[in-house]
Amino acid sequence: MSRAPTEFEQRVYALVQGIPVGEVVTYAMLAEALGCGSAQAVGQALKRNPFAPQVPCHRVIRTDLSIGGYVGETQGAKLEQKRCLLQKEGVEFDREGRLLDEQRVCTKL
DNA sequence: TCTGTGACCGCTG
DNA sequence: ACAGCGGCCACAG
């Protein structure tokens, strides 16, 4: 069953929705922008409440430029879908799930 | 490259 | 209300 989104989560969603198409951000970046020192907390918010297309959580990657996970899956078809979505937006990844164009990372939230 | 520890939020007992 | 556990992570050894 769902639960009312906390302010923390709402803040995360707001930032994620603000990510322009064709660019991505890292968990640490969001965490810092949110004022919390933990990126995992950010990932949790996205995992617990992936509001479908409303919140493009696929534009959020790890600091080491790896894709990370998707809707709770750290491997499998979900990751393939995430990679495909990003690639369709102009962000290319290799088979290792690594971002090819580091320039695609939006450093200005 | 891999393992271990740290940090933070939300859920369950 | 309190304590313990797990998770789309980060960093140091």
XYZ file of N, CA and C (backbone and C1' of nucleotides) in Angstrom:
509
model
N 0.827 -1.202 0.000
C 0.000 0.000 0.000
C 0.862 1.251 0.000
N 0.380 2.283 -0.630
C 1.146 3.525 -0.690
C 1.074 4.289 0.610
N 1.849 5.320 0.657
C 1.895 6.135 1.861
C 2.159 7.559 1.439
N 1.779 8.502 2.272
C 1.941 9.910 1.917
C 3.418 10.250 1.785
N 3.786 10.864 0.639
C 5.185 11.246 0.406
C 5.651 12.248 1.452
N 6.803 12.007 1.988
C 7.357 12.937 2.974
C 7.925 14.162 2.259
N 8.219 15.183 3.019
C 8.768 16.405 2.407
C 10.097 16.101 1.737
N 10.843 15.260 2.384
C 12.150 14.880 1.820
C 11.972 14.277 0.439
N 11.044 13.362 0.314
C 10.792 12.709 -0.971
C 10.284 13.720 -1.992
N 9.396 14.572 -1.577
C 8.861 15.573 -2.499
C 9.973 16.450 -3.045
N 10.920 16.751 -2.172
C 12.055 17.573 -2.612
C 12.870 16.819 -3.661
N 13.045 15.539 -3.423
C 13.793 14.710 -4.372
C 13.092 14.691 -5.722
N 11.801 14.460 -5.692
C 11.027 14.399 -6.936
C 11.083 15.723 -7.690
N 11.005 16.802 -6.943
C 11.042 18.130 -7.573
C 12.349 18.319 -8.335
N 13.441 17.927 -7.717
C 14.738 18.082 -8.372
C 14.850 17.177 -9.596
N 14.401 15.945 -9.434
C 14.487 14.981 -10.532
C 13.662 15.455 -11.728
N 12.503 16.003 -11.441
C 11.651 16.502 -12.528
C 12.288 17.691 -13.218
N 13.173 18.365 -12.516
C 13.834 19.534 -13.094
C 15.015 19.188 -13.971
N 15.349 17.934 -14.062
C 16.463 17.521 -14.908
C 16.059 17.616 -16.376
N 16.766 18.405 -17.161
C 16.442 18.560 -18.583
C 16.692 17.272 -19.359
N 15.951 17.101 -20.443
C 16.104 15.904 -21.269
C 17.498 15.877 -21.889
N 18.107 14.745 -21.873
C 19.436 14.615 -22.459
C 20.546 14.823 -21.442
N 20.162 15.070 -20.188
C 21.181 15.250 -19.150
C 20.864 14.368 -17.957
N 21.859 14.110 -17.140
C 21.668 13.255 -15.974
C 22.340 13.881 -14.745
N 21.995 13.376 -13.577
C 22.606 13.854 -12.327
C 22.984 12.661 -11.455
N 23.844 12.906 -10.503
C 24.254 11.817 -9.626
C 23.490 11.873 -8.305
N 23.460 10.775 -7.627
C 22.765 10.700 -6.334
C 23.414 11.653 -5.341
N 24.713 11.672 -5.317
C 25.428 12.536 -4.374
C 25.086 13.999 -4.627
N 24.948 14.338 -5.896
C 24.625 15.709 -6.263
C 23.257 16.093 -5.710
N 22.293 15.212 -5.877
C 20.958 15.461 -5.349
C 20.995 15.546 -3.835
N 21.731 14.635 -3.233
C 21.819 14.604 -1.769
C 22.371 15.922 -1.248
N 23.399 16.406 -1.899
C 23.999 17.671 -1.467
C 23.015 18.818 -1.662
N 22.320 18.806 -2.797
C 21.345 19.860 -3.078
C 20.202 19.812 -2.072
N 19.933 18.622 -1.564
C 18.859 18.458 -0.592
C 19.325 18.776 0.816
N 20.638 18.853 0.978
C 21.162 19.187 2.298
C 21.403 17.974 3.170
N 21.323 16.792 2.595
C 21.616 15.599 3.372
C 22.870 14.936 2.834
N 23.658 14.368 3.704
C 24.954 13.811 3.295
C 24.882 12.392 2.808
N 23.697 11.882 2.598
C 23.586 10.495 2.160
C 22.869 10.376 0.828
N 23.521 9.746 -0.110
C 22.931 9.575 -1.429
C 21.989 8.382 -1.434
N 22.251 7.473 -0.542
C 21.421 6.278 -0.503
C 19.997 6.638 -0.124
N 19.864 7.620 0.732
C 18.546 8.092 1.138
C 17.784 8.588 -0.087
N 18.493 9.228 -0.995
C 17.880 9.738 -2.228
C 17.398 8.562 -3.074
N 18.245 7.576 -3.208
C 17.887 6.390 -3.990
C 16.676 5.702 -3.387
N 16.618 5.709 -2.078
C 15.482 5.094 -1.394
C 14.200 5.781 -1.774
N 14.229 7.108 -1.774
C 13.041 7.895 -2.105
C 12.563 7.537 -3.508
N 13.491 7.397 -4.429
C 13.124 7.088 -5.811
C 12.603 5.667 -5.917
N 13.199 4.788 -5.174
C 12.783 3.392 -5.212
C 11.388 3.226 -4.628
N 11.169 3.851 -3.493
C 9.898 3.729 -2.781
C 8.764 4.395 -3.531
N 9.072 5.389 -4.355
C 8.031 6.128 -5.020
C 8.384 6.547 -6.445
N 8.625 5.594 -7.284
C 8.917 5.911 -8.694
C 7.638 6.263 -9.422
N 7.123 7.449 -9.218
C 5.878 7.901 -9.830
C 5.811 7.780 -11.336
N 6.346 6.760 -11.869
C 6.294 6.576 -13.321
C 6.856 7.786 -14.050
N 6.418 8.064 -15.258
C 7.058 9.098 -16.103
C 7.118 10.453 -15.427
N 6.289 10.655 -14.426
C 6.279 11.945 -13.748
C 7.652 12.240 -13.153
N 8.241 11.234 -12.549
C 9.575 11.384 -11.981
C 10.568 10.508 -12.737
N 11.308 11.083 -13.673
C 12.254 10.330 -14.501
C 13.473 9.886 -13.699
N 13.299 8.880 -12.874
C 14.394 8.422 -12.020
C 15.498 7.798 -12.858
N 15.249 7.562 -14.136
C 16.286 6.956 -14.974
C 17.377 7.970 -15.317
N 17.106 9.252 -15.028
C 18.116 10.276 -15.291
C 19.055 10.443 -14.102
N 18.888 9.615 -13.124
C 19.746 9.685 -11.935
C 20.734 8.523 -11.959
N 22.037 8.859 -11.932
C 23.067 7.821 -11.979
C 24.001 7.949 -10.786
N 24.918 7.021 -10.660
C 25.843 7.045 -9.537
C 27.021 7.975 -9.807
N 27.754 8.283 -8.749
C 28.876 9.215 -8.866
C 29.965 8.683 -9.791
N 30.133 7.385 -9.843
C 31.164 6.792 -10.699
C 30.674 6.650 -12.140
N 29.576 7.351 -12.440
C 29.014 7.386 -13.799
C 28.393 6.062 -14.226
N 28.171 5.179 -13.272
C 27.484 3.931 -13.624
C 25.973 4.152 -13.509
N 25.210 3.368 -14.215
C 23.759 3.549 -14.243
C 23.125 3.371 -12.879
N 23.676 2.471 -12.076
C 23.090 2.218 -10.770
C 21.944 1.233 -10.894
N 20.823 1.504 -10.285
C 19.699 0.574 -10.344
C 18.459 1.256 -10.885
N 17.364 0.506 -10.897
C 16.117 1.073 -11.423
C 14.937 0.358 -10.789
N 14.000 1.144 -10.257
C 12.817 0.638 -9.570
C 13.133 -0.562 -8.687
N 14.213 -0.485 -7.968
C 14.534 -1.544 -7.020
C 15.347 -2.688 -7.593
N 15.617 -2.623 -8.905
C 16.377 -3.691 -9.527
C 17.783 -3.205 -9.861
N 18.781 -3.897 -9.368
C 20.167 -3.512 -9.648
C 20.704 -4.285 -10.848
N 19.848 -5.079 -11.450
C 20.255 -5.850 -12.616
C 19.000 -6.423 -13.292
N 19.128 -6.786 -14.543
C 17.987 -7.383 -15.226
C 17.377 -6.483 -16.287
N 16.178 -6.805 -16.701
C 15.506 -6.089 -17.785
C 15.248 -4.632 -17.435
N 15.009 -4.359 -16.172
C 14.741 -2.977 -15.753
C 15.925 -2.077 -16.074
N 17.116 -2.565 -15.830
C 18.306 -1.777 -16.142
C 18.424 -1.567 -17.637
N 18.073 -2.583 -18.402
C 18.104 -2.482 -19.863
C 17.167 -1.368 -20.309
N 16.000 -1.315 -19.683
C 15.009 -0.313 -20.030
C 15.520 1.076 -19.683
N 16.129 1.190 -18.506
C 16.672 2.475 -18.090
C 17.738 2.944 -19.072
N 18.615 2.058 -19.436
C 19.692 2.393 -20.380
C 19.103 2.806 -21.721
N 18.068 2.102 -22.129
C 17.410 2.399 -23.404
C 16.759 3.770 -23.376
N 16.095 4.084 -22.293
C 15.446 5.393 -22.156
C 16.468 6.512 -22.259
N 17.566 6.369 -21.547
C 18.608 7.391 -21.571
C 19.205 7.523 -22.959
N 19.429 6.395 -23.581
C 20.012 6.411 -24.918
C 19.084 7.122 -25.891
N 17.791 6.931 -25.695
C 16.801 7.585 -26.556
C 16.809 9.092 -26.357
N 17.203 9.504 -25.169
C 17.251 10.943 -24.862
C 18.592 11.543 -25.257
N 19.467 10.707 -25.783
C 20.763 11.214 -26.225
C 21.906 10.856 -25.299
N 21.623 10.141 -24.231
C 22.667 9.739 -23.296
C 23.052 8.292 -23.580
N 24.306 8.090 -23.979
C 24.741 6.752 -24.368
C 25.531 6.065 -23.260
N 25.314 4.771 -23.121
C 26.030 3.971 -22.128
C 26.644 2.757 -22.811
N 27.712 2.255 -22.221
C 28.326 1.062 -22.780
C 27.727 -0.186 -22.128
N 28.259 -1.361 -22.463
C 27.694 -2.599 -21.934
C 27.904 -2.722 -20.430
N 28.924 -2.054 -19.931
C 29.193 -2.104 -18.491
C 28.224 -1.222 -17.708
N 27.391 -0.470 -18.449
C 26.474 0.435 -17.777
C 27.167 1.720 -17.389
N 28.220 2.058 -18.114
C 28.978 3.271 -17.817
C 28.613 4.390 -18.787
N 28.492 5.607 -18.266
C 28.178 6.751 -19.107
C 29.358 7.069 -20.022
N 29.080 7.225 -21.316
C 30.149 7.496 -22.275
C 30.498 8.977 -22.282
N 29.489 9.821 -22.384
C 29.726 11.266 -22.403
C 29.556 11.866 -21.017
N 30.652 12.093 -20.362
C 30.604 12.685 -19.020
C 29.998 14.080 -19.064
N 30.051 14.689 -20.238
C 29.509 16.042 -20.418
C 27.987 16.057 -20.265
N 27.392 14.862 -20.351
C 25.930 14.766 -20.237
C 25.470 14.973 -18.800
N 26.388 14.986 -17.860
C 26.014 15.158 -16.453
C 25.709 16.623 -16.176
N 24.489 16.877 -15.719
C 24.073 18.237 -15.401
C 24.610 18.629 -14.026
N 25.561 19.538 -13.996
C 26.176 19.944 -12.722
C 25.458 21.145 -12.125
N 24.533 21.687 -12.888
C 23.812 22.861 -12.386
C 22.345 22.525 -12.164
N 22.043 22.090 -10.985
C 20.657 21.773 -10.664
C 19.902 23.092 -10.565
P 38.442 -1.967 -12.377
O 38.529 -3.129 -11.277
C 39.200 -4.328 -11.612
C 39.058 -5.315 -10.460
C 37.645 -5.351 -9.887
O 37.309 -6.678 -9.556
C 39.175 -4.672 -8.203
P 35.804 -6.970 -8.928
O 36.068 -7.061 -7.346
C 37.168 -7.811 -6.854
C 37.210 -7.808 -5.332
C 35.844 -7.843 -4.664
O 35.869 -8.732 -3.564
C 37.058 -5.944 -3.917
P 34.481 -9.017 -2.760
O 34.828 -8.351 -1.360
C 36.104 -8.597 -0.785
C 36.235 -7.811 0.511
C 34.958 -7.809 1.356
O 35.307 -8.043 2.716
C 35.637 -5.584 0.902
P 34.188 -8.091 3.859
O 34.378 -6.639 4.517
C 35.675 -6.242 4.935
C 35.634 -4.841 5.557
C 34.468 -4.639 6.508
O 34.924 -3.958 7.681
C 34.420 -2.987 4.805
P 33.905 -3.697 8.869
O 33.642 -2.129 8.681
C 34.740 -1.232 8.739
C 34.281 0.190 8.483
C 33.125 0.622 9.384
O 33.406 1.938 9.890
C 32.571 0.992 7.128
P 32.382 2.632 10.843
O 31.757 3.725 9.850
C 32.655 4.606 9.178
C 31.878 5.688 8.422
C 30.713 6.246 9.234
O 30.668 7.664 9.077
C 29.922 5.384 7.173
P 29.660 8.457 10.011
O 28.462 8.720 8.991
C 28.733 9.452 7.810
C 27.445 9.638 7.022
C 26.269 9.997 7.917
O 25.578 11.112 7.379
C 25.777 8.081 6.609
P 24.388 11.713 8.270
O 23.117 11.124 7.525
C 22.877 11.505 6.190
C 21.533 10.975 5.748
C 20.440 11.163 6.799
O 19.257 11.603 6.166
C 20.589 8.902 6.197
P 17.998 11.986 7.044
O 16.900 11.066 6.370
C 16.770 11.042 4.962
C 15.854 9.917 4.549
C 14.570 9.853 5.353
O 13.468 9.635 4.486
C 15.708 7.783 5.489
P 12.001 9.866 5.086
O 11.538 8.336 5.074
C 11.458 7.669 3.829
C 11.092 6.208 4.046
C 9.832 6.025 4.897
O 9.011 5.046 4.290
C 11.650 4.838 5.856
P 7.666 4.556 5.016
O 8.114 3.116 5.537
C 8.714 2.196 4.624
C 8.791 0.809 5.230
C 7.567 0.411 6.044
O 7.235 -0.943 5.800
C 9.494 0.397 7.423
P 5.941 -1.592 6.517
O 6.636 -2.491 7.646
C 7.721 -3.333 7.293
C 8.243 -4.063 8.531
C 7.135 -4.629 9.411
O 7.491 -5.938 9.852
C 8.494 -3.171 10.680
P 6.438 -6.803 10.721
O 7.157 -6.846 12.157
C 8.463 -7.404 12.292
C 8.974 -7.233 13.719
C 7.972 -7.709 14.764
O 8.653 -8.411 15.815
C 8.517 -5.430 15.142
P 5.251 9.910 19.795
O 6.016 8.758 20.592
C 6.122 8.838 21.995
C 7.140 7.854 22.506
C 8.512 8.015 21.853
O 9.516 7.715 22.813
C 7.656 5.879 21.336
P 11.000 7.744 22.272
O 11.314 6.205 21.979
C 11.243 5.279 23.030
C 12.031 4.016 22.735
C 13.377 4.257 22.053
O 14.341 3.372 22.597
C 12.009 2.914 20.666
P 15.844 3.413 22.072
O 15.862 2.089 21.171
C 15.405 0.872 21.738
C 15.588 -0.281 20.751
C 16.938 -0.255 20.032
O 17.462 -1.572 19.956
C 15.172 -0.174 18.441
P 18.876 -1.825 19.243
O 18.398 -2.508 17.873
C 17.483 -3.595 17.927
C 17.141 -4.080 16.523
C 18.363 -4.187 15.604
O 18.304 -5.419 14.899
C 16.714 -2.808 14.615
P 19.424 -5.770 13.832
O 18.661 -5.409 12.471
C 17.431 -6.057 12.173
C 17.008 -5.791 10.736
C 18.150 -5.887 9.724
O 17.741 -6.665 8.610
C 17.055 -3.786 9.548
P 18.769 -7.054 7.502
O 18.310 -6.076 6.320
C 16.985 -6.170 5.822
C 16.705 -5.087 4.787
C 17.721 -5.042 3.634
O 17.035 -4.883 2.399
C 17.582 -2.924 4.676
P 17.856 -5.040 1.075
O 17.863 -3.565 0.473
C 16.651 -2.941 0.097
C 16.890 -1.460 -0.253
C 17.960 -1.268 -1.343
O 17.529 -0.285 -2.280
C 18.506 -0.025 0.587
P 17.037 -0.799 -3.660
O 17.858 0.117 -4.673
C 19.061 -0.338 -5.193
C 19.707 0.693 -6.091
C 20.210 1.943 -5.364
O 21.418 2.380 -5.947
C 18.796 2.580 -7.107
P 22.834 1.959 -5.622
O 23.342 3.176 -4.729
C 22.883 4.470 -4.983
C 23.750 5.476 -4.242
C 25.194 5.522 -4.740
O 25.648 6.856 -4.742
C 25.166 4.983 -2.450
P 27.084 7.187 -5.289
O 27.918 7.382 -3.947
C 27.625 8.470 -3.112
C 28.773 8.747 -2.146
C 30.138 8.778 -2.845
O 30.919 9.813 -2.292
C 30.093 7.054 -1.198
P 32.342 10.092 -2.803
O 33.247 9.411 -1.686
C 33.007 9.712 -0.320
C 33.974 8.964 0.565
C 35.402 8.918 0.003
O 36.318 9.127 1.058
C 34.616 6.719 0.355
P 37.876 9.251 0.686
O 38.480 8.094 1.580
C 38.055 7.995 2.940
C 38.606 6.700 3.552
C 40.089 6.485 3.256
O 40.729 5.910 4.389
C 38.815 4.691 2.364
P 42.292 5.668 4.301
O 42.351 4.087 4.205
C 41.778 3.323 5.267
C 41.947 1.825 4.987
C 43.378 1.481 4.594
O 43.768 0.249 5.220
C 41.875 0.789 2.889
